[in-house]
């Protein structure tokens, strides 16, 4: 088993504690509405306690298959999820205060796709989130008091990092422009276009997060339609547009809002 993916590994617990931790973790895994904070804390507790050892399994993934009924890839995604959640929780507690450490707790902020995208970039996430929360502190003249603003700052930091490449982008000078157009003029147009696209995606994400406030991510599109239709009538949008933005906020995949 590769422990390098995990935030912390402690001494093994006894069999009784291992069984208790496993029962709690199983309940969190099988309940689709379980909050991210509860699930990830239980994953961390179980892994730190090396529960597989006490229960006679050779590894974390073998334990997850036998005890939780999840395949090996999901077992390791749970560890990635726990590591990402731990960084967010610790950063929020440090920058916004312990009382708001739970404010990010939403699958709209931290879904499985986001975890895959952020793997290996947790230091970047902590730095960016600290910057966003610092801005909130400056605006509030002290520790921010509104959980919704803290949650929005976390969502924005996660979304921004997912949309930014983890390697430097290619120099626009190396991209040829149309025949007869000055290279610098073409570079300017491309840069402005990228800026417009980023602002548009930001707007779609904001609408998606708004939609998720009234139609949480565990609801299907069908079950969300009625309330999103009502919301659309109030804000001058449509149910289809809000569903697309909601999917974008959940997945971070810009294809969800193509054609809007």
PDB file of C-alpha atoms in Angstrom:
ATOM      1  CA  UNK A   1       0.000   0.000   0.000  1.00  0.00           C
ATOM      2  CA  UNK A   2       1.275   3.460  -0.909  1.00  0.00           C
ATOM      3  CA  UNK A   3       1.049   5.750   2.144  1.00  0.00           C
ATOM      4  CA  UNK A   4       2.577   8.713   0.239  1.00  0.00           C
ATOM      5  CA  UNK A   5      -0.889   9.774  -0.919  1.00  0.00           C
ATOM      6  CA  UNK A   6      -2.137  10.296   2.619  1.00  0.00           C
ATOM      7  CA  UNK A   7      -1.890  13.253   4.999  1.00  0.00           C
ATOM      8  CA  UNK A   8      -0.932  11.290   8.101  1.00  0.00           C
ATOM      9  CA  UNK A   9      -0.354   7.714   9.205  1.00  0.00           C
ATOM     10  CA  UNK A  10      -0.525   6.881  12.929  1.00  0.00           C
ATOM     11  CA  UNK A  11      -0.212   3.722  14.981  1.00  0.00           C
ATOM     12  CA  UNK A  12      -2.714   0.943  14.473  1.00  0.00           C
ATOM     13  CA  UNK A  13      -5.794   0.832  16.695  1.00  0.00           C
ATOM     14  CA  UNK A  14      -7.185  -2.252  18.395  1.00  0.00           C
ATOM     15  CA  UNK A  15      -9.832  -4.485  16.882  1.00  0.00           C
ATOM     16  CA  UNK A  16     -12.735  -2.934  18.807  1.00  0.00           C
ATOM     17  CA  UNK A  17     -11.813   0.580  17.735  1.00  0.00           C
ATOM     18  CA  UNK A  18     -11.171  -0.635  14.190  1.00  0.00           C
ATOM     19  CA  UNK A  19     -14.656  -2.142  14.025  1.00  0.00           C
ATOM     20  CA  UNK A  20     -16.250   1.039  15.419  1.00  0.00           C
ATOM     21  CA  UNK A  21     -14.378   3.239  12.924  1.00  0.00           C
ATOM     22  CA  UNK A  22     -15.335   0.896  10.104  1.00  0.00           C
ATOM     23  CA  UNK A  23     -19.036   0.959  11.017  1.00  0.00           C
ATOM     24  CA  UNK A  24     -18.959   4.777  11.082  1.00  0.00           C
ATOM     25  CA  UNK A  25     -17.076   4.941   7.796  1.00  0.00           C
ATOM     26  CA  UNK A  26     -19.407   2.451   6.105  1.00  0.00           C
ATOM     27  CA  UNK A  27     -22.403   4.569   7.112  1.00  0.00           C
ATOM     28  CA  UNK A  28     -20.755   7.644   5.602  1.00  0.00           C
ATOM     29  CA  UNK A  29     -19.811   5.880   2.358  1.00  0.00           C
ATOM     30  CA  UNK A  30     -23.229   4.396   1.640  1.00  0.00           C
ATOM     31  CA  UNK A  31     -25.266   7.499   2.514  1.00  0.00           C
ATOM     32  CA  UNK A  32     -25.213   9.804  -0.544  1.00  0.00           C
ATOM     33  CA  UNK A  33     -26.264  12.843   1.448  1.00  0.00           C
ATOM     34  CA  UNK A  34     -23.463  12.544   3.983  1.00  0.00           C
ATOM     35  CA  UNK A  35     -21.612  15.808   4.325  1.00  0.00           C
ATOM     36  CA  UNK A  36     -18.117  15.876   2.924  1.00  0.00           C
ATOM     37  CA  UNK A  37     -16.728  16.915   6.286  1.00  0.00           C
ATOM     38  CA  UNK A  38     -18.163  13.868   8.065  1.00  0.00           C
ATOM     39  CA  UNK A  39     -17.030  11.416   5.394  1.00  0.00           C
ATOM     40  CA  UNK A  40     -13.511  12.771   5.062  1.00  0.00           C
ATOM     41  CA  UNK A  41     -12.956  12.925   8.815  1.00  0.00           C
ATOM     42  CA  UNK A  42     -14.010   9.297   9.106  1.00  0.00           C
ATOM     43  CA  UNK A  43     -11.731   8.300   6.234  1.00  0.00           C
ATOM     44  CA  UNK A  44      -8.804  10.034   7.930  1.00  0.00           C
ATOM     45  CA  UNK A  45      -9.590   8.453  11.302  1.00  0.00           C
ATOM     46  CA  UNK A  46      -9.851   4.974   9.786  1.00  0.00           C
ATOM     47  CA  UNK A  47      -6.667   5.311   7.769  1.00  0.00           C
ATOM     48  CA  UNK A  48      -4.653   6.859  10.576  1.00  0.00           C
ATOM     49  CA  UNK A  49      -5.772   3.993  12.811  1.00  0.00           C
ATOM     50  CA  UNK A  50      -4.656   1.461  10.181  1.00  0.00           C
ATOM     51  CA  UNK A  51      -7.949  -0.333  10.695  1.00  0.00           C
ATOM     52  CA  UNK A  52      -7.166  -2.927   8.019  1.00  0.00           C
ATOM     53  CA  UNK A  53      -4.399  -4.310  10.241  1.00  0.00           C
ATOM     54  CA  UNK A  54      -6.672  -4.888  13.225  1.00  0.00           C
ATOM     55  CA  UNK A  55      -9.346  -6.478  11.029  1.00  0.00           C
ATOM     56  CA  UNK A  56      -6.959  -8.847   9.283  1.00  0.00           C
ATOM     57  CA  UNK A  57      -6.745  -7.247   5.829  1.00  0.00           C
ATOM     58  CA  UNK A  58      -3.413  -6.866   4.016  1.00  0.00           C
ATOM     59  CA  UNK A  59      -3.926  -3.295   2.779  1.00  0.00           C
ATOM     60  CA  UNK A  60      -6.222  -0.252   2.701  1.00  0.00           C
ATOM     61  CA  UNK A  61      -7.689  -1.167  -0.685  1.00  0.00           C
ATOM     62  CA  UNK A  62      -8.327  -4.781   0.334  1.00  0.00           C
ATOM     63  CA  UNK A  63     -10.035  -3.517   3.487  1.00  0.00           C
ATOM     64  CA  UNK A  64     -12.180  -1.056   1.518  1.00  0.00           C
ATOM     65  CA  UNK A  65     -13.347  -3.788  -0.843  1.00  0.00           C
ATOM     66  CA  UNK A  66     -14.171  -6.268   1.915  1.00  0.00           C
ATOM     67  CA  UNK A  67     -15.604  -3.920   4.545  1.00  0.00           C
ATOM     68  CA  UNK A  68     -17.012  -0.985   2.576  1.00  0.00           C
ATOM     69  CA  UNK A  69     -17.825  -2.614  -0.725  1.00  0.00           C
ATOM     70  CA  UNK A  70     -15.872  -0.126  -2.823  1.00  0.00           C
ATOM     71  CA  UNK A  71     -13.289  -0.989  -5.524  1.00  0.00           C
ATOM     72  CA  UNK A  72      -9.609  -0.119  -5.317  1.00  0.00           C
ATOM     73  CA  UNK A  73      -9.801   3.145  -7.358  1.00  0.00           C
ATOM     74  CA  UNK A  74     -12.602   4.434  -5.114  1.00  0.00           C
ATOM     75  CA  UNK A  75     -10.645   3.461  -2.007  1.00  0.00           C
ATOM     76  CA  UNK A  76      -7.770   5.673  -3.070  1.00  0.00           C
ATOM     77  CA  UNK A  77     -10.075   8.464  -4.240  1.00  0.00           C
ATOM     78  CA  UNK A  78     -11.457   8.503  -0.697  1.00  0.00           C
ATOM     79  CA  UNK A  79      -7.924   9.080   0.602  1.00  0.00           C
ATOM     80  CA  UNK A  80      -7.363  11.859  -1.947  1.00  0.00           C
ATOM     81  CA  UNK A  81     -10.698  13.372  -0.944  1.00  0.00           C
ATOM     82  CA  UNK A  82      -9.710  13.248   2.731  1.00  0.00           C
ATOM     83  CA  UNK A  83      -6.343  14.880   2.033  1.00  0.00           C
ATOM     84  CA  UNK A  84      -7.939  17.709   0.035  1.00  0.00           C
ATOM     85  CA  UNK A  85     -10.644  18.244   2.645  1.00  0.00           C
ATOM     86  CA  UNK A  86      -8.032  18.308   5.395  1.00  0.00           C
ATOM     87  CA  UNK A  87      -6.089  21.078   3.660  1.00  0.00           C
ATOM     88  CA  UNK A  88      -9.244  23.129   3.157  1.00  0.00           C
ATOM     89  CA  UNK A  89     -10.441  22.604   6.728  1.00  0.00           C
ATOM     90  CA  UNK A  90      -7.055  23.525   8.220  1.00  0.00           C
ATOM     91  CA  UNK A  91      -6.672  26.603   6.014  1.00  0.00           C
ATOM     92  CA  UNK A  92     -10.171  27.882   6.788  1.00  0.00           C
ATOM     93  CA  UNK A  93      -9.666  27.314  10.520  1.00  0.00           C
ATOM     94  CA  UNK A  94      -6.368  29.201  10.444  1.00  0.00           C
ATOM     95  CA  UNK A  95      -7.453  32.077   8.222  1.00  0.00           C
ATOM     96  CA  UNK A  96     -11.129  32.507   9.155  1.00  0.00           C
ATOM     97  CA  UNK A  97     -11.311  31.006  12.634  1.00  0.00           C
ATOM     98  CA  UNK A  98     -12.129  27.520  13.988  1.00  0.00           C
ATOM     99  CA  UNK A  99     -15.843  28.274  14.190  1.00  0.00           C
ATOM    100  CA  UNK A 100     -15.993  28.503  10.385  1.00  0.00           C
ATOM    101  CA  UNK A 101     -13.827  25.467   9.636  1.00  0.00           C
ATOM    102  CA  UNK A 102     -16.975  23.635   8.497  1.00  0.00           C
ATOM    103  CA  UNK A 103     -18.289  26.414   6.247  1.00  0.00           C
ATOM    104  CA  UNK A 104     -16.852  24.920   3.045  1.00  0.00           C
ATOM    105  CA  UNK A 105     -18.691  21.645   3.663  1.00  0.00           C
ATOM    106  CA  UNK A 106     -20.516  21.148   0.385  1.00  0.00           C
ATOM    107  CA  UNK A 107     -20.144  18.699  -2.478  1.00  0.00           C
ATOM    108  CA  UNK A 108     -20.590  21.711  -4.747  1.00  0.00           C
ATOM    109  CA  UNK A 109     -17.187  22.822  -3.467  1.00  0.00           C
ATOM    110  CA  UNK A 110     -15.475  19.457  -3.233  1.00  0.00           C
ATOM    111  CA  UNK A 111     -16.746  16.777  -5.603  1.00  0.00           C
ATOM    112  CA  UNK A 112     -14.786  13.747  -6.749  1.00  0.00           C
ATOM    113  CA  UNK A 113     -13.842  15.316 -10.070  1.00  0.00           C
ATOM    114  CA  UNK A 114     -12.389  18.312  -8.227  1.00  0.00           C
ATOM    115  CA  UNK A 115     -10.288  15.983  -6.092  1.00  0.00           C
ATOM    116  CA  UNK A 116      -8.878  14.312  -9.205  1.00  0.00           C
ATOM    117  CA  UNK A 117      -8.032  17.700 -10.720  1.00  0.00           C
ATOM    118  CA  UNK A 118      -6.372  18.980  -7.529  1.00  0.00           C
ATOM    119  CA  UNK A 119      -4.294  15.907  -6.750  1.00  0.00           C
ATOM    120  CA  UNK A 120      -0.706  16.988  -6.249  1.00  0.00           C
ATOM    121  CA  UNK A 121      -1.646  20.682  -6.046  1.00  0.00           C
ATOM    122  CA  UNK A 122      -2.704  20.954  -2.413  1.00  0.00           C
ATOM    123  CA  UNK A 123       0.018  23.467  -1.532  1.00  0.00           C
ATOM    124  CA  UNK A 124      -1.240  25.706  -4.354  1.00  0.00           C
ATOM    125  CA  UNK A 125      -4.792  25.301  -3.077  1.00  0.00           C
ATOM    126  CA  UNK A 126      -3.797  26.259   0.474  1.00  0.00           C
ATOM    127  CA  UNK A 127      -1.957  29.371  -0.748  1.00  0.00           C
ATOM    128  CA  UNK A 128      -4.783  30.500  -3.030  1.00  0.00           C
ATOM    129  CA  UNK A 129      -7.432  29.871  -0.387  1.00  0.00           C
ATOM    130  CA  UNK A 130      -5.405  31.774   2.225  1.00  0.00           C
ATOM    131  CA  UNK A 131      -5.240  34.699  -0.211  1.00  0.00           C
ATOM    132  CA  UNK A 132      -9.014  34.648  -0.777  1.00  0.00           C
ATOM    133  CA  UNK A 133      -9.763  34.437   2.935  1.00  0.00           C
ATOM    134  CA  UNK A 134      -7.271  37.218   3.599  1.00  0.00           C
ATOM    135  CA  UNK A 135      -9.289  39.420   1.272  1.00  0.00           C
ATOM    136  CA  UNK A 136     -12.428  38.560   3.247  1.00  0.00           C
ATOM    137  CA  UNK A 137     -10.687  39.467   6.499  1.00  0.00           C
ATOM    138  CA  UNK A 138      -9.634  42.814   5.066  1.00  0.00           C
ATOM    139  CA  UNK A 139     -13.191  43.538   3.930  1.00  0.00           C
ATOM    140  CA  UNK A 140     -14.656  42.494   7.276  1.00  0.00           C
ATOM    141  CA  UNK A 141     -12.049  44.292   9.367  1.00  0.00           C
ATOM    142  CA  UNK A 142     -11.338  41.061  11.217  1.00  0.00           C
ATOM    143  CA  UNK A 143     -12.326  37.416  11.001  1.00  0.00           C
ATOM    144  CA  UNK A 144     -15.192  36.928   8.518  1.00  0.00           C
ATOM    145  CA  UNK A 145     -18.492  36.088  10.188  1.00  0.00           C
ATOM    146  CA  UNK A 146     -20.661  34.862   7.319  1.00  0.00           C
ATOM    147  CA  UNK A 147     -20.302  31.140   6.536  1.00  0.00           C
ATOM    148  CA  UNK A 148     -21.774  31.673   3.068  1.00  0.00           C
ATOM    149  CA  UNK A 149     -18.965  34.081   2.146  1.00  0.00           C
ATOM    150  CA  UNK A 150     -16.340  31.673   3.418  1.00  0.00           C
ATOM    151  CA  UNK A 151     -17.937  28.837   1.438  1.00  0.00           C
ATOM    152  CA  UNK A 152     -17.993  31.023  -1.676  1.00  0.00           C
ATOM    153  CA  UNK A 153     -14.306  31.871  -1.209  1.00  0.00           C
ATOM    154  CA  UNK A 154     -13.451  28.163  -0.989  1.00  0.00           C
ATOM    155  CA  UNK A 155     -15.568  27.369  -4.049  1.00  0.00           C
ATOM    156  CA  UNK A 156     -13.886  30.142  -6.035  1.00  0.00           C
ATOM    157  CA  UNK A 157     -10.390  29.003  -5.014  1.00  0.00           C
ATOM    158  CA  UNK A 158     -11.131  25.395  -5.978  1.00  0.00           C
ATOM    159  CA  UNK A 159     -12.693  26.416  -9.297  1.00  0.00           C
ATOM    160  CA  UNK A 160      -9.902  28.857 -10.172  1.00  0.00           C
ATOM    161  CA  UNK A 161      -7.180  26.316  -9.496  1.00  0.00           C
ATOM    162  CA  UNK A 162      -8.990  23.645 -11.515  1.00  0.00           C
ATOM    163  CA  UNK A 163      -9.313  25.994 -14.467  1.00  0.00           C
ATOM    164  CA  UNK A 164      -5.685  27.080 -14.374  1.00  0.00           C
ATOM    165  CA  UNK A 165      -3.033  24.775 -15.849  1.00  0.00           C
ATOM    166  CA  UNK A 166      -0.526  23.159 -13.542  1.00  0.00           C
ATOM    167  CA  UNK A 167       2.243  23.992 -16.027  1.00  0.00           C
ATOM    168  CA  UNK A 168       3.022  27.402 -17.567  1.00  0.00           C
ATOM    169  CA  UNK A 169       0.862  28.046 -20.645  1.00  0.00           C
ATOM    170  CA  UNK A 170       2.523  28.194 -24.041  1.00  0.00           C
ATOM    171  CA  UNK A 171       3.853  31.593 -25.002  1.00  0.00           C
ATOM    172  CA  UNK A 172       1.273  33.227 -27.225  1.00  0.00           C
ATOM    173  CA  UNK A 173       4.111  34.473 -29.422  1.00  0.00           C
ATOM    174  CA  UNK A 174       4.586  30.888 -30.527  1.00  0.00           C
ATOM    175  CA  UNK A 175       1.004  30.675 -31.808  1.00  0.00           C
ATOM    176  CA  UNK A 176       0.796  31.877 -35.420  1.00  0.00           C
ATOM    177  CA  UNK A 177      -1.889  34.401 -36.239  1.00  0.00           C
ATOM    178  CA  UNK A 178      -4.014  34.711 -39.386  1.00  0.00           C
ATOM    179  CA  UNK A 179      -2.274  35.687 -42.589  1.00  0.00           C
ATOM    180  CA  UNK A 180      -1.811  39.429 -42.865  1.00  0.00           C
ATOM    181  CA  UNK A 181      -2.438  40.137 -39.159  1.00  0.00           C
ATOM    182  CA  UNK A 182       0.268  41.607 -36.971  1.00  0.00           C
ATOM    183  CA  UNK A 183       1.520  39.114 -34.372  1.00  0.00           C
ATOM    184  CA  UNK A 184       1.092  41.533 -31.469  1.00  0.00           C
ATOM    185  CA  UNK A 185      -2.436  42.427 -32.577  1.00  0.00           C
ATOM    186  CA  UNK A 186      -3.331  38.750 -32.760  1.00  0.00           C
ATOM    187  CA  UNK A 187      -1.792  38.146 -29.342  1.00  0.00           C
ATOM    188  CA  UNK A 188      -3.891  40.978 -27.898  1.00  0.00           C
ATOM    189  CA  UNK A 189      -7.109  39.583 -29.380  1.00  0.00           C
ATOM    190  CA  UNK A 190      -6.368  36.101 -28.033  1.00  0.00           C
ATOM    191  CA  UNK A 191      -5.545  37.441 -24.563  1.00  0.00           C
ATOM    192  CA  UNK A 192      -8.734  39.513 -24.447  1.00  0.00           C
ATOM    193  CA  UNK A 193     -10.766  36.541 -25.646  1.00  0.00           C
ATOM    194  CA  UNK A 194      -9.337  34.356 -22.902  1.00  0.00           C
ATOM    195  CA  UNK A 195     -10.280  37.020 -20.375  1.00  0.00           C
ATOM    196  CA  UNK A 196     -13.842  37.202 -21.665  1.00  0.00           C
ATOM    197  CA  UNK A 197     -14.176  33.428 -21.550  1.00  0.00           C
ATOM    198  CA  UNK A 198     -12.895  33.357 -17.983  1.00  0.00           C
ATOM    199  CA  UNK A 199     -15.422  36.012 -16.926  1.00  0.00           C
ATOM    200  CA  UNK A 200     -18.227  34.137 -18.653  1.00  0.00           C
ATOM    201  CA  UNK A 201     -17.279  30.903 -16.921  1.00  0.00           C
ATOM    202  CA  UNK A 202     -17.141  32.786 -13.636  1.00  0.00           C
ATOM    203  CA  UNK A 203     -20.690  34.004 -14.187  1.00  0.00           C
ATOM    204  CA  UNK A 204     -21.900  30.529 -15.048  1.00  0.00           C
ATOM    205  CA  UNK A 205     -20.239  29.165 -11.926  1.00  0.00           C
ATOM    206  CA  UNK A 206     -21.901  31.814  -9.758  1.00  0.00           C
ATOM    207  CA  UNK A 207     -25.292  30.908 -11.229  1.00  0.00           C
ATOM    208  CA  UNK A 208     -24.505  27.230 -10.667  1.00  0.00           C
ATOM    209  CA  UNK A 209     -23.607  27.795  -7.029  1.00  0.00           C
ATOM    210  CA  UNK A 210     -26.813  29.793  -6.620  1.00  0.00           C
ATOM    211  CA  UNK A 211     -28.790  26.927  -8.155  1.00  0.00           C
ATOM    212  CA  UNK A 212     -27.115  24.477  -5.795  1.00  0.00           C
ATOM    213  CA  UNK A 213     -28.323  26.488  -2.819  1.00  0.00           C
ATOM    214  CA  UNK A 214     -31.932  25.657  -3.708  1.00  0.00           C
ATOM    215  CA  UNK A 215     -31.295  22.325  -5.488  1.00  0.00           C
ATOM    216  CA  UNK A 216     -28.401  20.553  -3.702  1.00  0.00           C
ATOM    217  CA  UNK A 217     -26.079  18.304  -5.651  1.00  0.00           C
ATOM    218  CA  UNK A 218     -27.569  15.045  -4.373  1.00  0.00           C
ATOM    219  CA  UNK A 219     -30.819  15.820  -6.233  1.00  0.00           C
ATOM    220  CA  UNK A 220     -31.248  14.602  -9.804  1.00  0.00           C
ATOM    221  CA  UNK A 221     -31.902  17.036 -12.645  1.00  0.00           C
ATOM    222  CA  UNK A 222     -35.512  15.855 -12.688  1.00  0.00           C
ATOM    223  CA  UNK A 223     -36.012  16.492  -8.978  1.00  0.00           C
ATOM    224  CA  UNK A 224     -34.408  19.939  -9.344  1.00  0.00           C
ATOM    225  CA  UNK A 225     -36.527  21.175 -12.233  1.00  0.00           C
ATOM    226  CA  UNK A 226     -39.466  22.586 -10.287  1.00  0.00           C
ATOM    227  CA  UNK A 227     -37.469  24.810  -7.946  1.00  0.00           C
ATOM    228  CA  UNK A 228     -35.055  25.887 -10.691  1.00  0.00           C
ATOM    229  CA  UNK A 229     -37.998  26.815 -12.914  1.00  0.00           C
ATOM    230  CA  UNK A 230     -39.279  29.044 -10.096  1.00  0.00           C
ATOM    231  CA  UNK A 231     -35.845  30.557  -9.590  1.00  0.00           C
ATOM    232  CA  UNK A 232     -35.449  31.146 -13.323  1.00  0.00           C
ATOM    233  CA  UNK A 233     -38.719  33.057 -13.482  1.00  0.00           C
ATOM    234  CA  UNK A 234     -37.571  35.295 -10.640  1.00  0.00           C
ATOM    235  CA  UNK A 235     -34.124  36.111 -12.073  1.00  0.00           C
ATOM    236  CA  UNK A 236     -34.842  36.098 -15.817  1.00  0.00           C
ATOM    237  CA  UNK A 237     -33.242  32.768 -16.598  1.00  0.00           C
ATOM    238  CA  UNK A 238     -34.580  29.361 -17.585  1.00  0.00           C
ATOM    239  CA  UNK A 239     -34.613  25.977 -15.925  1.00  0.00           C
ATOM    240  CA  UNK A 240     -32.378  24.538 -18.663  1.00  0.00           C
ATOM    241  CA  UNK A 241     -29.808  27.311 -18.226  1.00  0.00           C
ATOM    242  CA  UNK A 242     -29.752  26.887 -14.463  1.00  0.00           C
ATOM    243  CA  UNK A 243     -29.434  23.101 -14.770  1.00  0.00           C
ATOM    244  CA  UNK A 244     -26.445  23.543 -17.088  1.00  0.00           C
ATOM    245  CA  UNK A 245     -24.794  26.022 -14.710  1.00  0.00           C
ATOM    246  CA  UNK A 246     -25.519  23.707 -11.793  1.00  0.00           C
ATOM    247  CA  UNK A 247     -23.780  20.841 -13.617  1.00  0.00           C
ATOM    248  CA  UNK A 248     -20.833  23.161 -14.316  1.00  0.00           C
ATOM    249  CA  UNK A 249     -20.565  24.109 -10.637  1.00  0.00           C
ATOM    250  CA  UNK A 250     -20.673  20.436  -9.668  1.00  0.00           C
ATOM    251  CA  UNK A 251     -18.157  19.140 -12.210  1.00  0.00           C
ATOM    252  CA  UNK A 252     -15.990  22.092 -13.237  1.00  0.00           C
ATOM    253  CA  UNK A 253     -16.366  20.862 -16.834  1.00  0.00           C
ATOM    254  CA  UNK A 254     -16.960  23.826 -19.159  1.00  0.00           C
ATOM    255  CA  UNK A 255     -18.709  21.549 -21.645  1.00  0.00           C
ATOM    256  CA  UNK A 256     -21.728  21.682 -19.322  1.00  0.00           C
ATOM    257  CA  UNK A 257     -22.398  25.307 -20.368  1.00  0.00           C
ATOM    258  CA  UNK A 258     -21.512  25.055 -24.052  1.00  0.00           C
ATOM    259  CA  UNK A 259     -24.165  26.770 -26.142  1.00  0.00           C
ATOM    260  CA  UNK A 260     -25.444  29.109 -23.382  1.00  0.00           C
TER     261      UNK A 260
END
